[in-house]
Amino acid sequence: VPKNKVVEAPILTYFISDTTQGTSVATPRNLYIAETGSKVSMVESFHTIGTDASYQNAVSEIWVAPNASVHYTKLQPESTKAYHTGTTEVHQSRDSRFTAVTISLQGAMLRNNLNVALDDEHCETHMYGLYMLNGKTHVDNHTAVDHRKANSFSNELYKGIMDDQSRGVFNGKIYVRQDAQKTNAFQSNANILLTNEASIDTKPQLEIWADDVKCSHCATTGQIDKEQLFYLHTRGVSKEQATAILLRAFAG
C-alpha cells in the first residue's frame, strides 16, 4: 500500500484446499507492506472443500510503517479434517496502529501464532480472538507482544466457547523491554465450557524489565450462568434460545 494511500474496501484473500481427489498440502507465504501514512484492512479466510484431510502451513509478514494503520482479520471456518499451522509476524514503526482479529470456528487441529513487535514509540496494538468450537476440534492460539520502546499501548482480548469434546489453548505473552518505559499493556482470556468433556488450557504471561509501566493479565473459565438462563426461561424464552442469547452476548 503506497505512502498516504487509504484503501477503502477490505482486501479479501481466500486460501482453499481442494481434497476432492485426495489429501492436499499448501504452504502459502504472504507479505503485506503498509507504507507511511497508509491505511488498509485485509482478511485471510481459510477453507477446505472435499472429504479428505488437508494441511496448510501459512506464514504472513506485516510491516506497518510510521503513522500507518492496518486491520488484519483471520477466519477459519474449516472442515473437520483440516490441519493448519499459521504464523503472523508483525513489525510496527513509530505512531502506527495495528489491529488483529482471529476467529476459529472448526477444524481438526488449528494453531495460530501471532507475534507483534512494537519497535518504536507511540505504537498502538489491539489483538482480539474468538474460538467457537464443537466436535473434537482443537485450536491453539499463541501470541507474543514485544514492547521494545517507550510510550506504547497494547490491548489483547481472546474469548473461547467450547462444546462437545473440543479443546482450546491460549498461551499469551507480553514482553516489556528495559527501554520500554511508560508502557500500557493489557491481556485477558475468558472461556465458557458447555460440556464436561470440553477443556481449555490457558496461560497468560508477563515479562517486565522496565519499572515505570502499567500492565495486567488475567484468565477465566466457567459455564453459562444458571440464574441468567433461568431468568430468560421464565420469560418464555426456550432453553436453546436463551443459551444462544447468552453466548452471543459473551462473544460480542
PDB file of C-alpha atoms in Angstrom:
ATOM      1  CA  VAL A   1       0.000   0.000   0.000  1.00  0.00           C
ATOM      2  CA  PRO A   2       1.757   3.199  -1.147  1.00  0.00           C
ATOM      3  CA  LYS A   3       2.534   6.172   1.057  1.00  0.00           C
ATOM      4  CA  ASN A   4      -0.550   8.039   2.362  1.00  0.00           C
ATOM      5  CA  LYS A   5      -2.900   5.762   0.383  1.00  0.00           C
ATOM      6  CA  VAL A   6      -6.213   4.858   2.048  1.00  0.00           C
ATOM      7  CA  VAL A   7      -7.747   1.603   0.783  1.00  0.00           C
ATOM      8  CA  GLU A   8     -11.463   1.995   1.429  1.00  0.00           C
ATOM      9  CA  ALA A   9     -12.660  -1.615   0.968  1.00  0.00           C
ATOM     10  CA  PRO A  10     -11.152  -4.633   2.746  1.00  0.00           C
ATOM     11  CA  ILE A  11      -8.839  -6.857   0.712  1.00  0.00           C
ATOM     12  CA  LEU A  12     -10.069 -10.467   0.914  1.00  0.00           C
ATOM     13  CA  THR A  13      -7.742 -13.392   0.282  1.00  0.00           C
ATOM     14  CA  TYR A  14      -9.157 -16.925   0.160  1.00  0.00           C
ATOM     15  CA  PHE A  15      -6.984 -19.983   0.795  1.00  0.00           C
ATOM     16  CA  ILE A  16      -8.905 -23.007  -0.456  1.00  0.00           C
ATOM     17  CA  SER A  17      -7.629 -26.565  -0.103  1.00  0.00           C
ATOM     18  CA  ASP A  18      -9.227 -28.928  -2.621  1.00  0.00           C
ATOM     19  CA  THR A  19      -9.333 -32.500  -1.292  1.00  0.00           C
ATOM     20  CA  THR A  20     -11.982 -33.864  -3.643  1.00  0.00           C
ATOM     21  CA  GLN A  21      -9.359 -36.168  -5.218  1.00  0.00           C
ATOM     22  CA  GLY A  22      -7.180 -36.838  -2.161  1.00  0.00           C
ATOM     23  CA  THR A  23      -5.283 -35.107   0.617  1.00  0.00           C
ATOM     24  CA  SER A  24      -3.634 -31.742  -0.018  1.00  0.00           C
ATOM     25  CA  VAL A  25      -0.735 -29.720   1.400  1.00  0.00           C
ATOM     26  CA  ALA A  26      -0.228 -25.983   0.895  1.00  0.00           C
ATOM     27  CA  THR A  27       2.481 -23.623   2.192  1.00  0.00           C
ATOM     28  CA  PRO A  28       1.481 -20.048   1.328  1.00  0.00           C
ATOM     29  CA  ARG A  29       3.640 -17.063   2.281  1.00  0.00           C
ATOM     30  CA  ASN A  30       2.181 -13.561   2.318  1.00  0.00           C
ATOM     31  CA  LEU A  31       3.946 -10.213   2.600  1.00  0.00           C
ATOM     32  CA  TYR A  32       1.988  -7.055   3.411  1.00  0.00           C
ATOM     33  CA  ILE A  33       3.673  -3.642   3.480  1.00  0.00           C
ATOM     34  CA  ALA A  34       1.750  -0.564   4.625  1.00  0.00           C
ATOM     35  CA  GLU A  35       3.904   2.444   3.815  1.00  0.00           C
ATOM     36  CA  THR A  36       4.000   5.702   5.792  1.00  0.00           C
ATOM     37  CA  GLY A  37       0.577   7.224   6.465  1.00  0.00           C
ATOM     38  CA  SER A  38      -1.353   4.492   4.652  1.00  0.00           C
ATOM     39  CA  LYS A  39      -4.461   2.690   5.858  1.00  0.00           C
ATOM     40  CA  VAL A  40      -5.714  -0.769   4.865  1.00  0.00           C
ATOM     41  CA  SER A  41      -7.869  -3.674   6.044  1.00  0.00           C
ATOM     42  CA  MET A  42      -7.291  -7.244   4.905  1.00  0.00           C
ATOM     43  CA  VAL A  43      -8.917 -10.593   5.538  1.00  0.00           C
ATOM     44  CA  GLU A  44      -7.395 -14.058   5.209  1.00  0.00           C
ATOM     45  CA  SER A  45     -10.025 -16.799   5.017  1.00  0.00           C
ATOM     46  CA  PHE A  46      -9.088 -20.499   5.096  1.00  0.00           C
ATOM     47  CA  HIS A  47     -11.370 -23.211   3.673  1.00  0.00           C
ATOM     48  CA  THR A  48     -11.262 -26.878   2.686  1.00  0.00           C
ATOM     49  CA  ILE A  49     -13.547 -28.498   0.127  1.00  0.00           C
ATOM     50  CA  GLY A  50     -13.849 -32.267  -0.221  1.00  0.00           C
ATOM     51  CA  THR A  51     -13.882 -35.075   2.329  1.00  0.00           C
ATOM     52  CA  ASP A  52     -10.151 -35.880   2.686  1.00  0.00           C
ATOM     53  CA  ALA A  53      -7.620 -34.282   5.025  1.00  0.00           C
ATOM     54  CA  SER A  54      -5.840 -31.024   4.255  1.00  0.00           C
ATOM     55  CA  TYR A  55      -2.807 -29.283   5.757  1.00  0.00           C
ATOM     56  CA  GLN A  56      -1.928 -25.628   5.426  1.00  0.00           C
ATOM     57  CA  ASN A  57       1.317 -24.167   6.762  1.00  0.00           C
ATOM     58  CA  ALA A  58       0.884 -20.426   6.253  1.00  0.00           C
ATOM     59  CA  VAL A  59       3.200 -17.500   7.008  1.00  0.00           C
ATOM     60  CA  SER A  60       2.196 -13.838   6.837  1.00  0.00           C
ATOM     61  CA  GLU A  61       4.520 -10.872   7.385  1.00  0.00           C
ATOM     62  CA  ILE A  62       3.014  -7.452   8.035  1.00  0.00           C
ATOM     63  CA  TRP A  63       5.155  -4.295   8.039  1.00  0.00           C
ATOM     64  CA  VAL A  64       3.432  -1.204   9.427  1.00  0.00           C
ATOM     65  CA  ALA A  65       5.382   1.967   8.617  1.00  0.00           C
ATOM     66  CA  PRO A  66       5.254   5.199  10.670  1.00  0.00           C
ATOM     67  CA  ASN A  67       1.750   6.609  11.085  1.00  0.00           C
ATOM     68  CA  ALA A  68       0.218   3.726   9.113  1.00  0.00           C
ATOM     69  CA  SER A  69      -2.870   1.766  10.160  1.00  0.00           C
ATOM     70  CA  VAL A  70      -3.532  -1.921   9.438  1.00  0.00           C
ATOM     71  CA  HIS A  71      -6.592  -4.005  10.357  1.00  0.00           C
ATOM     72  CA  TYR A  72      -5.952  -7.724   9.898  1.00  0.00           C
ATOM     73  CA  THR A  73      -8.574 -10.484  10.170  1.00  0.00           C
ATOM     74  CA  LYS A  74      -8.022 -14.239  10.028  1.00  0.00           C
ATOM     75  CA  LEU A  75     -11.049 -16.526   9.565  1.00  0.00           C
ATOM     76  CA  GLN A  76     -11.049 -20.305   9.963  1.00  0.00           C
ATOM     77  CA  PRO A  77     -14.400 -21.909   9.011  1.00  0.00           C
ATOM     78  CA  GLU A  78     -12.537 -25.122   8.174  1.00  0.00           C
ATOM     79  CA  SER A  79     -13.612 -28.746   7.671  1.00  0.00           C
ATOM     80  CA  THR A  80     -13.375 -31.352  10.419  1.00  0.00           C
ATOM     81  CA  LYS A  81     -10.340 -32.872   8.638  1.00  0.00           C
ATOM     82  CA  ALA A  82      -8.377 -29.652   8.208  1.00  0.00           C
ATOM     83  CA  TYR A  83      -4.982 -29.174   9.857  1.00  0.00           C
ATOM     84  CA  HIS A  84      -3.452 -25.708   9.973  1.00  0.00           C
ATOM     85  CA  THR A  85      -0.354 -24.065  11.396  1.00  0.00           C
ATOM     86  CA  GLY A  86      -0.158 -20.347  10.764  1.00  0.00           C
ATOM     87  CA  THR A  87       2.359 -17.729  11.840  1.00  0.00           C
ATOM     88  CA  THR A  88       1.740 -13.993  11.522  1.00  0.00           C
ATOM     89  CA  GLU A  89       4.741 -11.723  12.172  1.00  0.00           C
ATOM     90  CA  VAL A  90       4.040  -8.011  12.637  1.00  0.00           C
ATOM     91  CA  HIS A  91       6.538  -5.143  12.831  1.00  0.00           C
ATOM     92  CA  GLN A  92       5.307  -1.705  13.892  1.00  0.00           C
ATOM     93  CA  SER A  93       7.083   1.620  13.481  1.00  0.00           C
ATOM     94  CA  ARG A  94       6.507   4.948  15.225  1.00  0.00           C
ATOM     95  CA  ASP A  95       2.919   6.207  15.645  1.00  0.00           C
ATOM     96  CA  SER A  96       1.488   3.149  13.867  1.00  0.00           C
ATOM     97  CA  ARG A  97      -1.708   1.284  14.675  1.00  0.00           C
ATOM     98  CA  PHE A  98      -2.337  -2.433  14.215  1.00  0.00           C
ATOM     99  CA  THR A  99      -5.484  -4.458  14.943  1.00  0.00           C
ATOM    100  CA  ALA A 100      -5.772  -8.229  14.610  1.00  0.00           C
ATOM    101  CA  VAL A 101      -8.953 -10.318  14.789  1.00  0.00           C
ATOM    102  CA  THR A 102      -8.639 -14.127  14.763  1.00  0.00           C
ATOM    103  CA  ILE A 103     -11.844 -16.192  14.521  1.00  0.00           C
ATOM    104  CA  SER A 104     -11.627 -20.005  14.616  1.00  0.00           C
ATOM    105  CA  LEU A 105     -14.819 -21.987  14.078  1.00  0.00           C
ATOM    106  CA  GLN A 106     -13.900 -25.529  13.055  1.00  0.00           C
ATOM    107  CA  GLY A 107     -11.050 -27.842  12.066  1.00  0.00           C
ATOM    108  CA  ALA A 108      -9.251 -30.980  13.159  1.00  0.00           C
ATOM    109  CA  MET A 109      -6.289 -29.117  14.654  1.00  0.00           C
ATOM    110  CA  LEU A 110      -5.571 -25.423  14.159  1.00  0.00           C
ATOM    111  CA  ARG A 111      -2.624 -23.470  15.518  1.00  0.00           C
ATOM    112  CA  ASN A 112      -2.295 -19.703  15.221  1.00  0.00           C
ATOM    113  CA  ASN A 113       0.934 -17.909  16.147  1.00  0.00           C
ATOM    114  CA  LEU A 114       0.661 -14.111  16.284  1.00  0.00           C
ATOM    115  CA  ASN A 115       3.837 -12.174  17.113  1.00  0.00           C
ATOM    116  CA  VAL A 116       3.844  -8.373  17.238  1.00  0.00           C
ATOM    117  CA  ALA A 117       6.925  -6.186  17.710  1.00  0.00           C
ATOM    118  CA  LEU A 118       6.283  -2.578  18.791  1.00  0.00           C
ATOM    119  CA  ASP A 119       9.640  -1.254  17.653  1.00  0.00           C
ATOM    120  CA  ASP A 120       9.223   2.488  18.257  1.00  0.00           C
ATOM    121  CA  GLU A 121       7.356   4.986  20.408  1.00  0.00           C
ATOM    122  CA  HIS A 122       3.606   5.664  20.364  1.00  0.00           C
ATOM    123  CA  CYS A 123       2.615   2.374  18.747  1.00  0.00           C
ATOM    124  CA  GLU A 124      -0.889   1.055  19.372  1.00  0.00           C
ATOM    125  CA  THR A 125      -1.837  -2.617  19.123  1.00  0.00           C
ATOM    126  CA  HIS A 126      -5.185  -4.381  19.531  1.00  0.00           C
ATOM    127  CA  MET A 127      -5.490  -8.180  19.379  1.00  0.00           C
ATOM    128  CA  TYR A 128      -8.858  -9.911  19.506  1.00  0.00           C
ATOM    129  CA  GLY A 129      -9.603 -13.610  19.249  1.00  0.00           C
ATOM    130  CA  LEU A 130     -12.725 -15.772  19.277  1.00  0.00           C
ATOM    131  CA  TYR A 131     -12.752 -19.560  19.072  1.00  0.00           C
ATOM    132  CA  MET A 132     -16.175 -21.242  18.951  1.00  0.00           C
ATOM    133  CA  LEU A 133     -15.537 -24.970  18.865  1.00  0.00           C
ATOM    134  CA  ASN A 134     -17.525 -28.204  18.755  1.00  0.00           C
ATOM    135  CA  GLY A 135     -16.929 -31.865  17.974  1.00  0.00           C
ATOM    136  CA  LYS A 136     -13.284 -32.757  18.564  1.00  0.00           C
ATOM    137  CA  THR A 137     -11.834 -29.537  17.178  1.00  0.00           C
ATOM    138  CA  HIS A 138      -8.538 -28.461  18.748  1.00  0.00           C
ATOM    139  CA  VAL A 139      -7.393 -24.824  18.461  1.00  0.00           C
ATOM    140  CA  ASP A 140      -4.128 -23.346  19.751  1.00  0.00           C
ATOM    141  CA  ASN A 141      -3.658 -19.584  19.982  1.00  0.00           C
ATOM    142  CA  HIS A 142      -0.116 -18.485  20.818  1.00  0.00           C
ATOM    143  CA  THR A 143       0.549 -14.755  20.958  1.00  0.00           C
ATOM    144  CA  ALA A 144       3.568 -12.604  21.771  1.00  0.00           C
ATOM    145  CA  VAL A 145       3.643  -8.821  22.141  1.00  0.00           C
ATOM    146  CA  ASP A 146       7.130  -7.315  22.314  1.00  0.00           C
ATOM    147  CA  HIS A 147       7.256  -3.754  23.677  1.00  0.00           C
ATOM    148  CA  ARG A 148      10.718  -2.545  22.671  1.00  0.00           C
ATOM    149  CA  LYS A 149      10.400   1.235  23.031  1.00  0.00           C
ATOM    150  CA  ALA A 150       8.656   3.647  25.385  1.00  0.00           C
ATOM    151  CA  ASN A 151       5.154   5.138  25.350  1.00  0.00           C
ATOM    152  CA  SER A 152       3.283   2.388  23.533  1.00  0.00           C
ATOM    153  CA  PHE A 153      -0.016   0.629  24.205  1.00  0.00           C
ATOM    154  CA  SER A 154      -1.285  -2.902  23.620  1.00  0.00           C
ATOM    155  CA  ASN A 155      -4.648  -4.489  24.400  1.00  0.00           C
ATOM    156  CA  GLU A 156      -5.370  -8.202  23.993  1.00  0.00           C
ATOM    157  CA  LEU A 157      -8.703  -9.976  24.478  1.00  0.00           C
ATOM    158  CA  TYR A 158      -9.347 -13.607  23.494  1.00  0.00           C
ATOM    159  CA  LYS A 159     -12.589 -15.482  24.180  1.00  0.00           C
ATOM    160  CA  GLY A 160     -13.473 -19.139  23.796  1.00  0.00           C
ATOM    161  CA  ILE A 161     -16.712 -21.145  23.669  1.00  0.00           C
ATOM    162  CA  MET A 162     -16.165 -24.897  23.707  1.00  0.00           C
ATOM    163  CA  ASP A 163     -18.791 -27.577  23.154  1.00  0.00           C
ATOM    164  CA  ASP A 164     -18.740 -31.393  22.877  1.00  0.00           C
ATOM    165  CA  GLN A 165     -15.156 -32.718  23.223  1.00  0.00           C
ATOM    166  CA  SER A 166     -13.407 -29.695  21.758  1.00  0.00           C
ATOM    167  CA  ARG A 167     -10.247 -28.242  23.254  1.00  0.00           C
ATOM    168  CA  GLY A 168      -8.854 -24.743  23.284  1.00  0.00           C
ATOM    169  CA  VAL A 169      -5.385 -23.478  24.155  1.00  0.00           C
ATOM    170  CA  PHE A 170      -4.403 -19.874  24.845  1.00  0.00           C
ATOM    171  CA  ASN A 171      -0.761 -19.025  25.512  1.00  0.00           C
ATOM    172  CA  GLY A 172      -0.203 -15.275  25.542  1.00  0.00           C
ATOM    173  CA  LYS A 173       2.994 -13.469  26.408  1.00  0.00           C
ATOM    174  CA  ILE A 174       3.800  -9.777  26.826  1.00  0.00           C
ATOM    175  CA  TYR A 175       7.420  -8.607  26.918  1.00  0.00           C
ATOM    176  CA  VAL A 176       8.281  -5.140  28.189  1.00  0.00           C
ATOM    177  CA  ARG A 177      11.914  -4.311  27.469  1.00  0.00           C
ATOM    178  CA  GLN A 178      14.077  -2.142  29.719  1.00  0.00           C
ATOM    179  CA  ASP A 179      13.795   0.822  27.331  1.00  0.00           C
ATOM    180  CA  ALA A 180      10.001   0.497  27.082  1.00  0.00           C
ATOM    181  CA  GLN A 181       9.099   2.842  29.948  1.00  0.00           C
ATOM    182  CA  LYS A 182       5.542   4.247  30.133  1.00  0.00           C
ATOM    183  CA  THR A 183       4.174   1.074  28.516  1.00  0.00           C
ATOM    184  CA  ASN A 184       0.491   0.218  28.922  1.00  0.00           C
ATOM    185  CA  ALA A 185      -0.214  -3.461  28.231  1.00  0.00           C
ATOM    186  CA  PHE A 186      -3.347  -5.483  28.959  1.00  0.00           C
ATOM    187  CA  GLN A 187      -4.158  -9.129  28.326  1.00  0.00           C
ATOM    188  CA  SER A 188      -7.320 -11.131  29.040  1.00  0.00           C
ATOM    189  CA  ASN A 189      -8.615 -14.595  28.169  1.00  0.00           C
ATOM    190  CA  ALA A 190     -12.195 -15.653  29.014  1.00  0.00           C
ATOM    191  CA  ASN A 191     -13.724 -19.066  28.329  1.00  0.00           C
ATOM    192  CA  ILE A 192     -17.041 -20.880  28.576  1.00  0.00           C
ATOM    193  CA  LEU A 193     -17.224 -24.686  28.654  1.00  0.00           C
ATOM    194  CA  LEU A 194     -20.585 -26.103  27.577  1.00  0.00           C
ATOM    195  CA  THR A 195     -19.899 -29.761  28.453  1.00  0.00           C
ATOM    196  CA  ASN A 196     -17.859 -31.753  30.953  1.00  0.00           C
ATOM    197  CA  GLU A 197     -15.753 -33.137  28.088  1.00  0.00           C
ATOM    198  CA  ALA A 198     -14.698 -29.762  26.671  1.00  0.00           C
ATOM    199  CA  SER A 199     -11.449 -28.274  28.001  1.00  0.00           C
ATOM    200  CA  ILE A 200      -9.267 -25.172  27.916  1.00  0.00           C
ATOM    201  CA  ASP A 201      -5.601 -24.681  28.742  1.00  0.00           C
ATOM    202  CA  THR A 202      -4.831 -21.017  29.321  1.00  0.00           C
ATOM    203  CA  LYS A 203      -1.587 -19.335  30.294  1.00  0.00           C
ATOM    204  CA  PRO A 204      -1.369 -15.528  30.209  1.00  0.00           C
ATOM    205  CA  GLN A 205       2.147 -14.260  30.932  1.00  0.00           C
ATOM    206  CA  LEU A 206       4.032 -11.019  31.563  1.00  0.00           C
ATOM    207  CA  GLU A 207       7.795 -10.440  31.471  1.00  0.00           C
ATOM    208  CA  ILE A 208       8.722  -6.912  32.506  1.00  0.00           C
ATOM    209  CA  TRP A 209      12.207  -5.390  32.667  1.00  0.00           C
ATOM    210  CA  ALA A 210      11.055  -1.747  32.931  1.00  0.00           C
ATOM    211  CA  ASP A 211       9.928  -0.121  36.189  1.00  0.00           C
ATOM    212  CA  ASP A 212       7.514   2.610  35.026  1.00  0.00           C
ATOM    213  CA  VAL A 213       4.747   0.616  33.352  1.00  0.00           C
ATOM    214  CA  LYS A 214       1.074  -0.264  33.693  1.00  0.00           C
ATOM    215  CA  CYS A 215       0.405  -3.918  32.855  1.00  0.00           C
ATOM    216  CA  SER A 216      -2.171  -6.544  33.734  1.00  0.00           C
ATOM    217  CA  HIS A 217      -3.233 -10.012  32.659  1.00  0.00           C
ATOM    218  CA  CYS A 218      -5.988 -12.451  33.616  1.00  0.00           C
ATOM    219  CA  ALA A 219      -7.810 -15.615  32.596  1.00  0.00           C
ATOM    220  CA  THR A 220     -11.252 -17.000  33.491  1.00  0.00           C
ATOM    221  CA  THR A 221     -13.024 -20.282  32.788  1.00  0.00           C
ATOM    222  CA  GLY A 222     -16.608 -21.156  33.652  1.00  0.00           C
ATOM    223  CA  GLN A 223     -20.054 -22.232  32.497  1.00  0.00           C
ATOM    224  CA  ILE A 224     -23.183 -20.369  31.458  1.00  0.00           C
ATOM    225  CA  ASP A 225     -24.742 -18.552  34.426  1.00  0.00           C
ATOM    226  CA  LYS A 226     -27.737 -20.678  35.503  1.00  0.00           C
ATOM    227  CA  GLU A 227     -29.505 -17.678  37.046  1.00  0.00           C
ATOM    228  CA  GLN A 228     -29.355 -15.766  33.765  1.00  0.00           C
ATOM    229  CA  LEU A 229     -30.580 -18.855  31.931  1.00  0.00           C
ATOM    230  CA  PHE A 230     -33.466 -19.246  34.404  1.00  0.00           C
ATOM    231  CA  TYR A 231     -34.370 -15.546  34.110  1.00  0.00           C
ATOM    232  CA  LEU A 232     -34.773 -15.827  30.324  1.00  0.00           C
ATOM    233  CA  HIS A 233     -36.552 -19.187  30.588  1.00  0.00           C
ATOM    234  CA  THR A 234     -39.215 -17.783  32.962  1.00  0.00           C
ATOM    235  CA  ARG A 235     -39.977 -15.085  30.397  1.00  0.00           C
ATOM    236  CA  GLY A 236     -40.928 -17.506  27.676  1.00  0.00           C
ATOM    237  CA  VAL A 237     -37.532 -17.968  26.042  1.00  0.00           C
ATOM    238  CA  SER A 238     -36.663 -21.588  25.307  1.00  0.00           C
ATOM    239  CA  LYS A 239     -33.501 -23.082  26.776  1.00  0.00           C
ATOM    240  CA  GLU A 240     -31.886 -23.269  23.329  1.00  0.00           C
ATOM    241  CA  GLN A 241     -32.715 -19.644  22.518  1.00  0.00           C
ATOM    242  CA  ALA A 242     -31.622 -18.446  25.947  1.00  0.00           C
ATOM    243  CA  THR A 243     -28.310 -20.248  25.605  1.00  0.00           C
ATOM    244  CA  ALA A 244     -27.797 -18.681  22.184  1.00  0.00           C
ATOM    245  CA  ILE A 245     -28.568 -15.201  23.515  1.00  0.00           C
ATOM    246  CA  LEU A 246     -26.091 -15.528  26.389  1.00  0.00           C
ATOM    247  CA  LEU A 247     -23.341 -16.978  24.198  1.00  0.00           C
ATOM    248  CA  ARG A 248     -23.824 -14.252  21.593  1.00  0.00           C
ATOM    249  CA  ALA A 249     -23.529 -11.603  24.314  1.00  0.00           C
ATOM    250  CA  PHE A 250     -20.379 -13.239  25.682  1.00  0.00           C
ATOM    251  CA  ALA A 251     -18.777 -13.483  22.252  1.00  0.00           C
ATOM    252  CA  GLY A 252     -19.754  -9.911  21.399  1.00  0.00           C
TER     253      GLY A 252
END
